[in-house]
Structure formats: C-alpha cells, structure tokens
Amino acid sequence: MKISQCMSKNVHTISPRTPLKHAAEQMAINDLGSLPVADNEHLVGMVTDRDIAVRGIGKGWGPDASATEVMTDDVLYCRDTDDVDDVLANMGENQVRRLPVVNDDKKLVGIVSIGDLVKASPQRGGVSLAEVAEPSALHSQSLK
C-alpha cells in the first residue's frame, strides 16, 4: 500500500513567521501535536507542542516569537508514492510519530501518523511503534 492511500490530506500548516501563540492556538483548536511549517507550499520545518514548551518557553521566548525560533528545520518526510512498510521502518528507526508527506515536486500534500500506518500494516506497525517508544537521546530537548 502507498502512503497516498492512508495519509491525511487536510493538513494545517503555519508559515515560518507565525507567532508561537497562533501556532499553539491552531494546535488546540484542531487537536494537533505538531504543525508543518510551509513557505509557498514547500515544507521548511516542523513545530511540535513540545518545541513550543521546551525550545520556546523553556528558553525564554514569548508568545510573539516566530515559528522559526523553535522549529526543527532538518525535517524528515516521506513521499506520497512511498510504501507503507518502508515508511514505518523509517519512523521506527528515527523514533518519530508523524511525517509530513510531499509529492515529487517536494510540495506538502499530506501528513501521516504512525497510527494511520499501523492500521494499514499492523504487524510492521507494531514493531515500529515499539521502536518509537524506546527511550533514547535521539530527540532530547534538554536545556543543558
């Protein structure tokens, strides 16, 4: 099965200049844990609720700081033509729960969560979910 068959196509995005207050409001209104950051439909970063709390507030940024202050700009993504099992393996290896989906022109066309993919491939999904949940320093946001 291809990612295009199980991804969410209704993606809420923010721009790099979006204030953190607005990003947090969008997350609350739409029940989201992360938002892709797009510039003219091209993916340039990701902001999570944890980024806002730890990289933003934890470092003294206020609600008017922009998404670029806290976003991850080295974003992992998948293509809409990728195979579900390949993406699940990648998510497990990199310990990520969701990936933005781009087309061949690298335009943002969707987002896929590990939950979406577990439904499509339960056996591989279970393995990936266990890998994602494994404690690791891979995504540490310590303020040290």
Short mmCIF file of C-alpha atoms in Angstrom, two decimals, residues 23-77:
data_model
loop_
_atom_site.label_atom_id
_atom_site.label_comp_id
_atom_site.label_asym_id
_atom_site.label_seq_id
_atom_site.Cartn_x
_atom_site.Cartn_y
_atom_site.Cartn_z
CA ALA A 23 0.70 28.04 16.43
CA ALA A 24 -0.39 26.88 19.90
CA GLU A 25 -3.93 28.14 19.28
CA GLN A 26 -4.10 26.19 15.99
CA MET A 27 -2.88 23.06 17.77
CA ALA A 28 -5.55 23.46 20.45
CA ILE A 29 -8.39 24.24 18.03
CA ASN A 30 -7.54 21.34 15.71
CA ASP A 31 -6.34 18.86 18.38
CA LEU A 32 -2.85 18.59 16.88
CA GLY A 33 0.53 17.84 18.42
CA SER A 34 2.53 19.28 15.56
CA LEU A 35 2.28 21.61 12.61
CA PRO A 36 4.29 21.55 9.40
CA VAL A 37 5.92 24.87 8.60
CA ALA A 38 5.47 25.69 4.93
CA ASP A 39 6.67 28.50 2.73
CA ASN A 40 4.73 28.66 -0.56
CA GLU A 41 3.57 25.03 -0.14
CA HIS A 42 7.16 23.84 0.37
CA LEU A 43 7.97 22.16 3.66
CA VAL A 44 10.64 24.08 5.61
CA GLY A 45 10.17 22.79 9.16
CA MET A 46 8.01 21.24 11.85
CA VAL A 47 6.83 22.67 15.16
CA THR A 48 5.53 20.43 17.94
CA ASP A 49 3.76 21.32 21.15
CA ARG A 50 6.94 20.18 22.92
CA ASP A 51 9.04 22.54 20.77
CA ILE A 52 6.89 25.45 21.91
CA ALA A 53 7.17 24.43 25.56
CA VAL A 54 10.82 23.40 25.72
CA ARG A 55 12.59 25.32 22.94
CA GLY A 56 10.30 28.33 23.24
CA ILE A 57 9.10 29.00 26.78
CA GLY A 58 11.96 26.98 28.32
CA LYS A 59 14.48 29.28 26.67
CA GLY A 60 12.63 32.47 27.50
CA TRP A 61 10.85 33.10 24.18
CA GLY A 62 7.47 34.77 24.48
CA PRO A 63 4.21 34.19 22.62
CA ASP A 64 5.20 36.61 19.85
CA ALA A 65 8.38 34.70 18.91
CA SER A 66 8.14 33.16 15.46
CA ALA A 67 7.93 29.53 14.48
CA THR A 68 11.47 29.71 13.09
CA GLU A 69 12.76 30.22 16.65
CA VAL A 70 11.63 26.74 17.75
CA MET A 71 11.01 24.68 14.61
CA THR A 72 13.02 21.70 13.51
CA ASP A 73 14.35 22.62 10.09
CA ASP A 74 16.04 19.30 9.37
CA VAL A 75 12.68 17.65 8.73
CA LEU A 76 12.17 14.01 7.98
CA TYR A 77 9.45 13.42 5.44
#
